[in-house]
Coordinates of C-alpha atoms in Angstrom, one line a residue:
X1 CA -51.8 44.1 93.3
X2 CA -50.7 41.3 95.6
X3 CA -53.0 39.7 98.2
X4 CA -51.1 39.4 101.5
X5 CA -52.4 36.6 103.8
X6 CA -52.3 35.9 107.5
X7 CA -52.9 32.3 108.7
X8 CA -55.1 32.1 111.8
X9 CA -54.1 28.7 113.1
X10 CA -50.9 26.7 112.4
X11 CA -52.9 23.8 111.1
X12 CA -52.3 20.6 109.2
X13 CA -54.7 21.6 106.4
X14 CA -52.9 24.9 105.9
X15 CA -49.6 23.1 105.7
X16 CA -50.8 20.3 103.4
X17 CA -53.0 22.3 101.0
X18 CA -53.5 26.0 101.6
X19 CA -50.0 27.4 101.8
X20 CA -49.2 26.0 98.4
X21 CA -52.6 27.1 97.0
X22 CA -51.9 30.7 98.1
X23 CA -48.4 30.7 96.7
X24 CA -49.7 29.2 93.4
X25 CA -51.5 32.5 92.8
X26 CA -49.5 35.1 90.8
X27 CA -50.6 37.7 93.4
X28 CA -50.6 35.5 96.5
X29 CA -48.2 35.9 99.4
X30 CA -48.2 34.6 103.0
X31 CA -46.9 37.2 105.5
X32 CA -47.8 35.9 108.9
X33 CA -49.0 32.9 110.9
X34 CA -50.7 32.9 114.3
X35 CA -50.9 30.1 116.9
X36 CA -51.9 30.4 120.5
X37 CA -48.4 29.1 121.3
X38 CA -45.6 31.4 120.2
X39 CA -43.2 28.5 120.1
X40 CA -45.5 26.5 117.7
X41 CA -46.0 29.6 115.6
X42 CA -42.3 30.2 115.2
X43 CA -41.6 26.5 114.4
X44 CA -44.4 26.5 111.8
X45 CA -43.3 29.8 110.3
X46 CA -39.7 28.4 110.0
X47 CA -40.8 25.1 108.4
X48 CA -43.0 26.9 105.9
X49 CA -41.0 30.0 105.0
X50 CA -43.4 32.5 106.6
X51 CA -41.8 35.8 107.7
X52 CA -43.8 36.6 110.8
X53 CA -44.9 34.4 113.7
X54 CA -47.3 35.7 116.4
X55 CA -49.4 34.3 119.2
X56 CA -52.2 36.8 119.4
X57 CA -55.0 37.8 117.0
X58 CA -54.3 41.5 117.5
X59 CA -50.7 41.0 116.4
X60 CA -51.7 39.1 113.3
X61 CA -54.3 41.7 112.3
X62 CA -51.8 44.5 112.8
X63 CA -49.4 42.8 110.4
X64 CA -49.4 44.1 106.8
X65 CA -52.1 41.7 105.5
X66 CA -55.1 41.9 103.3
X67 CA -56.8 38.6 104.1
X68 CA -56.9 35.8 106.7
X69 CA -57.4 32.1 106.4
X70 CA -59.0 30.6 109.6
X71 CA -58.4 27.0 110.3
X72 CA -58.6 26.9 114.1
X73 CA -61.0 24.7 116.0
X74 CA -64.6 25.4 115.3
X75 CA -65.5 27.2 118.5
X76 CA -63.0 30.0 117.7
X77 CA -64.1 30.8 114.2
X78 CA -66.8 33.4 115.1
X79 CA -64.7 35.6 117.3
X80 CA -61.7 35.4 115.0
X81 CA -63.7 36.1 111.9
X82 CA -65.6 39.1 113.4
X83 CA -62.3 40.6 114.6
X84 CA -60.7 40.2 111.2
X85 CA -63.8 41.7 109.4
X86 CA -63.7 44.6 111.9
X87 CA -60.1 45.2 110.9
X88 CA -61.1 45.3 107.3
X89 CA -59.6 42.0 106.3
X90 CA -61.1 39.5 103.8
X91 CA -61.9 36.2 105.4
X92 CA -61.7 32.6 104.1
X93 CA -62.9 30.4 106.9
X94 CA -62.9 26.6 107.3
X95 CA -66.2 24.9 107.7
X96 CA -68.3 25.0 109.7
X97 CA -68.3 28.8 109.8
X98 CA -69.3 28.7 113.5
X99 CA -70.9 26.5 116.1
X100 CA -74.4 27.7 115.2
X101 CA -76.1 29.0 112.1
X102 CA -77.1 32.1 114.0
X103 CA -73.4 32.9 114.6
X104 CA -72.7 32.2 110.9
X105 CA -75.3 34.7 109.9
X106 CA -73.6 37.3 112.1
X107 CA -70.4 36.7 110.2
X108 CA -72.2 37.1 106.8
X109 CA -73.9 40.3 108.0
X110 CA -70.7 41.8 109.4
X111 CA -68.7 41.1 106.2
X112 CA -71.5 42.6 104.1
X113 CA -71.6 45.7 106.2
X114 CA -67.8 46.0 106.1
X115 CA -67.6 45.5 102.4
X116 CA -65.1 42.6 102.7
X117 CA -65.2 39.2 101.0
X118 CA -66.2 36.2 103.2
X119 CA -65.8 32.7 101.8
X120 CA -66.4 29.2 103.3
X121 CA -63.6 26.7 102.5
X122 CA -65.9 24.0 101.0
X123 CA -63.2 22.5 98.8
X124 CA -65.3 19.8 97.2
X125 CA -67.3 22.2 94.9
X126 CA -63.9 23.0 93.3
X127 CA -63.4 19.4 92.2
X128 CA -63.6 19.0 88.4
X129 CA -65.6 15.8 89.0
X130 CA -68.4 17.6 90.9
X131 CA -68.4 20.5 88.3
X132 CA -68.7 17.9 85.5
X133 CA -71.7 16.3 87.3
X134 CA -73.3 19.7 87.9
X135 CA -72.9 20.7 84.2
X136 CA -74.3 17.3 83.0
X137 CA -77.4 17.7 85.2
X138 CA -77.9 21.4 84.2
X139 CA -77.6 20.3 80.5
X140 CA -80.4 17.8 81.0
X141 CA -78.2 14.8 80.3
X142 CA -80.0 12.7 83.0
X143 CA -83.4 14.2 82.5
X144 CA -85.2 15.2 85.6
X145 CA -83.2 14.5 88.7
X146 CA -85.0 12.1 91.1
X147 CA -82.6 10.8 93.7
X148 CA -78.9 11.0 94.9
X149 CA -76.6 9.1 97.1
X150 CA -73.4 10.2 98.8
X151 CA -70.9 7.8 100.3
X152 CA -68.5 9.8 102.5
X153 CA -67.5 7.5 105.3
X154 CA -63.8 7.2 105.8
X155 CA -61.2 6.4 108.4
X156 CA -60.1 9.5 110.3
X157 CA -56.3 9.5 110.2
X158 CA -54.5 9.3 113.5
X159 CA -53.0 12.7 113.2
X160 CA -56.5 14.2 113.0
X161 CA -58.1 12.2 115.8
X162 CA -57.7 14.9 118.4
X163 CA -60.4 17.5 119.1
X164 CA -62.7 16.1 116.4
X165 CA -63.4 13.0 118.5
X166 CA -62.8 14.3 122.0
X167 CA -64.2 17.8 122.4
X168 CA -67.9 18.5 121.9
X169 CA -67.4 22.1 123.0
X170 CA -65.0 22.6 120.1
X171 CA -67.6 21.4 117.6
X172 CA -66.2 18.0 117.2
X173 CA -68.1 15.0 115.7
X174 CA -68.6 13.7 112.2
X175 CA -71.7 15.9 111.4
X176 CA -69.9 19.2 111.8
X177 CA -66.9 17.7 110.1
X178 CA -68.3 15.8 107.1
X179 CA -72.1 16.2 106.9
X180 CA -71.5 20.0 106.3
X181 CA -69.4 19.1 103.2
X182 CA -72.0 16.7 101.9
X183 CA -74.8 19.3 102.4
X184 CA -72.7 21.8 100.3
X185 CA -71.8 19.3 97.6
X186 CA -75.3 18.1 97.2
X187 CA -76.6 21.7 96.9
X188 CA -73.8 22.5 94.4
X189 CA -74.1 19.5 92.1
X190 CA -77.9 19.4 92.1
X191 CA -78.3 23.2 91.9
X192 CA -81.0 22.7 94.5
X193 CA -81.6 23.5 98.2
X194 CA -82.5 20.9 100.9
X195 CA -85.7 21.6 102.8
X196 CA -85.9 18.7 105.3
X197 CA -83.7 16.1 106.8
X198 CA -84.0 12.9 108.9
X199 CA -80.8 11.6 110.5
X200 CA -79.4 8.8 112.6
X201 CA -76.0 9.2 114.3
X202 CA -73.9 6.5 116.0
X203 CA -70.8 6.2 118.2
X204 CA -69.0 3.2 116.7
X205 CA -66.0 3.2 119.0
X206 CA -63.8 6.1 118.0
X207 CA -65.5 9.2 119.3
X208 CA -65.5 10.0 123.0
X209 CA -68.6 10.7 125.1
X210 CA -71.1 13.1 123.7
X211 CA -69.8 12.9 120.1
X212 CA -70.9 10.9 117.0
X213 CA -68.4 9.2 114.6
X214 CA -71.0 8.1 112.1
X215 CA -74.2 9.5 110.5
X216 CA -76.8 8.5 108.0
X217 CA -79.1 11.2 106.6
X218 CA -82.1 11.3 104.3
X219 CA -82.6 14.6 102.6
X220 CA -85.6 16.1 100.7
X221 CA -84.8 19.0 98.3
X222 CA -87.0 21.8 97.1
X223 CA -87.5 20.2 93.7
X224 CA -88.7 16.9 95.2
X225 CA -85.3 15.1 94.8
X226 CA -84.6 12.8 97.7
X227 CA -81.0 11.9 98.8
X228 CA -79.2 9.8 101.3
X229 CA -75.7 10.4 102.7
X230 CA -73.4 8.3 104.9
X231 CA -70.7 10.1 106.8
X232 CA -68.2 8.3 109.1
X233 CA -64.8 8.4 110.8
X234 CA -64.6 4.6 111.4
X235 CA -64.7 2.7 108.1
X236 CA -61.2 1.7 107.0
X237 CA -62.2 0.0 103.8
X238 CA -65.2 1.8 102.5
X239 CA -65.2 3.4 99.1
X240 CA -66.3 7.0 98.6
X241 CA -68.6 8.3 95.8
X242 CA -71.6 10.2 94.7
X243 CA -74.5 9.0 92.5
X244 CA -77.3 11.1 90.9
X245 CA -80.2 9.3 89.3
X246 CA -82.6 11.0 86.8
X247 CA -85.5 10.1 84.6
X248 CA -83.3 9.6 81.6
X249 CA -79.9 8.7 83.0
X250 CA -77.6 8.2 86.0
X251 CA -74.3 9.6 87.1
X252 CA -71.9 7.4 89.0
X253 CA -68.9 9.2 90.5
X254 CA -66.2 7.1 92.2
X255 CA -63.5 8.3 94.6
X256 CA -64.6 11.9 94.4
X257 CA -65.3 12.9 98.0
X258 CA -61.7 13.8 98.6
X259 CA -59.3 16.7 98.8
X260 CA -57.4 15.5 95.8
X261 CA -58.3 16.0 92.1
X262 CA -59.0 12.3 91.4
X263 CA -61.8 9.9 90.7
X264 CA -64.1 9.3 87.7
X265 CA -67.6 10.2 86.6
X266 CA -69.7 7.7 84.5
X267 CA -72.9 8.8 82.7
X268 CA -75.3 5.9 81.9
X269 CA -78.2 6.5 79.6
X270 CA -80.2 4.5 76.9
X271 CA -77.3 5.2 74.6
X272 CA -74.9 3.3 76.8
X273 CA -72.1 4.5 79.1
X274 CA -69.8 7.5 78.7
X275 CA -67.0 8.5 81.0
X276 CA -67.1 12.3 81.5
X277 CA -63.8 14.2 81.2
X278 CA -63.0 17.0 83.7
X279 CA -60.0 19.1 84.7
X280 CA -57.7 17.8 87.4
X281 CA -56.8 21.2 88.9
X282 CA -55.9 21.2 92.6
X283 CA -59.1 22.0 94.5
X284 CA -57.6 24.5 96.8
X285 CA -55.7 26.3 94.1
X286 CA -58.9 26.8 92.3
X287 CA -60.6 28.0 95.5
X288 CA -57.9 30.5 96.1
X289 CA -58.1 31.8 92.5
X290 CA -61.8 32.4 92.8
X291 CA -61.3 34.1 96.2
X292 CA -58.6 36.4 94.8
X293 CA -60.8 37.3 91.9
X294 CA -63.6 38.2 94.3
X295 CA -61.2 40.4 96.3
X296 CA -60.4 42.2 93.0
X297 CA -64.1 42.7 92.3
X298 CA -64.6 39.8 89.9
X299 CA -67.4 37.4 91.0
X300 CA -67.7 35.5 94.2
X301 CA -65.7 32.9 96.1
X302 CA -66.4 29.3 95.1
X303 CA -68.4 28.9 98.3
X304 CA -69.7 32.2 99.9
X305 CA -70.6 32.9 103.5
X306 CA -74.2 32.3 102.6
X307 CA -73.2 28.8 101.3
X308 CA -71.6 28.2 104.7
X309 CA -74.8 29.2 106.5
X310 CA -76.7 26.7 104.4
X311 CA -74.3 23.8 105.1
X312 CA -74.2 24.6 108.9
X313 CA -78.0 24.9 109.1
X314 CA -78.3 21.5 107.4
X315 CA -75.8 20.0 109.9
X316 CA -77.7 21.5 112.8
X317 CA -80.9 20.1 111.5
X318 CA -79.2 16.6 111.2
X319 CA -78.1 16.7 114.8
X320 CA -81.5 17.9 115.9
X321 CA -83.2 15.1 114.0
X322 CA -80.9 12.5 115.4
X323 CA -81.6 13.7 118.9
X324 CA -85.4 14.0 118.6
X325 CA -86.0 11.1 116.2
X326 CA -88.1 13.4 113.9
X327 CA -87.6 15.0 110.5
X328 CA -86.4 18.6 110.8
X329 CA -87.0 21.5 108.4
X330 CA -83.9 23.3 107.0
X331 CA -84.2 27.0 106.8
X332 CA -81.0 29.1 106.7
X333 CA -82.9 32.3 107.5
X334 CA -84.2 30.9 110.8
X335 CA -81.8 28.1 111.7
X336 CA -83.2 24.6 112.0
X337 CA -86.6 24.2 113.6
X338 CA -88.6 21.0 113.8

């Protein structure tokens, strides 16, 4: 049984990654694309071999589709997801799920009530490198985890420098763009949940008024692990990576906070150093395979709606901490409260 997709948003990420990932599935097919501009939708459909181009959500949901991929600007996710769920469509939504964790929880509840699959497109947990780290930690290879560091400050490419750095009302800024990913990746790799965060944000010259283009966060996890993360849009020459340090060993992952299946993971213990091997499958292809399996009743998406609530609650708490200068508790059931 094929899974017929509608794309909500004629986006760069869909063109670069998701269209191929859907078509890489034996049962994947893209039927329609929606953009608020009919002209843009038609051009995008023509360039990407998509049969139907529409300019309204109703028209897309009335097409012969089973699932939607939402990659519009963040403030549109809630309304579009709820409409798709009401129409009985499965939903794979870009992060953050919404502008607030309260709205994200509405999406999760609606999907549950409707019996449809809701996934958050946190691509990084599909990277072989991060799964190798998670497995090494779970197997006790570094002993008891103590601390972690994430380096995820990049230079935002010119073609992506639009709403992310100019529109607070659309959910722009580095925290809702990258800190959400780091929250999810830390949770996934450590197999642990954050309970508290302290954050500083900065405007280093790229983002417009009211938005941050850099952030540094200190996290405390349920187990007692402490972590730090650096997210940014403005560092042209910084490396990206992820370290986890335990009582009996350390993991050093280089060049892994990326959309491509690249990088390396080094395990250092009393025995010496060992480079961990891992698969190099495309992150989005794996994400779609898991999502299709969930539609067919086999397991869950790589990142569920609940995972999306966790990452958004963490990002909210980071923004609140930066604003108030205080540590903020992270509770996905309540949203963030100081």
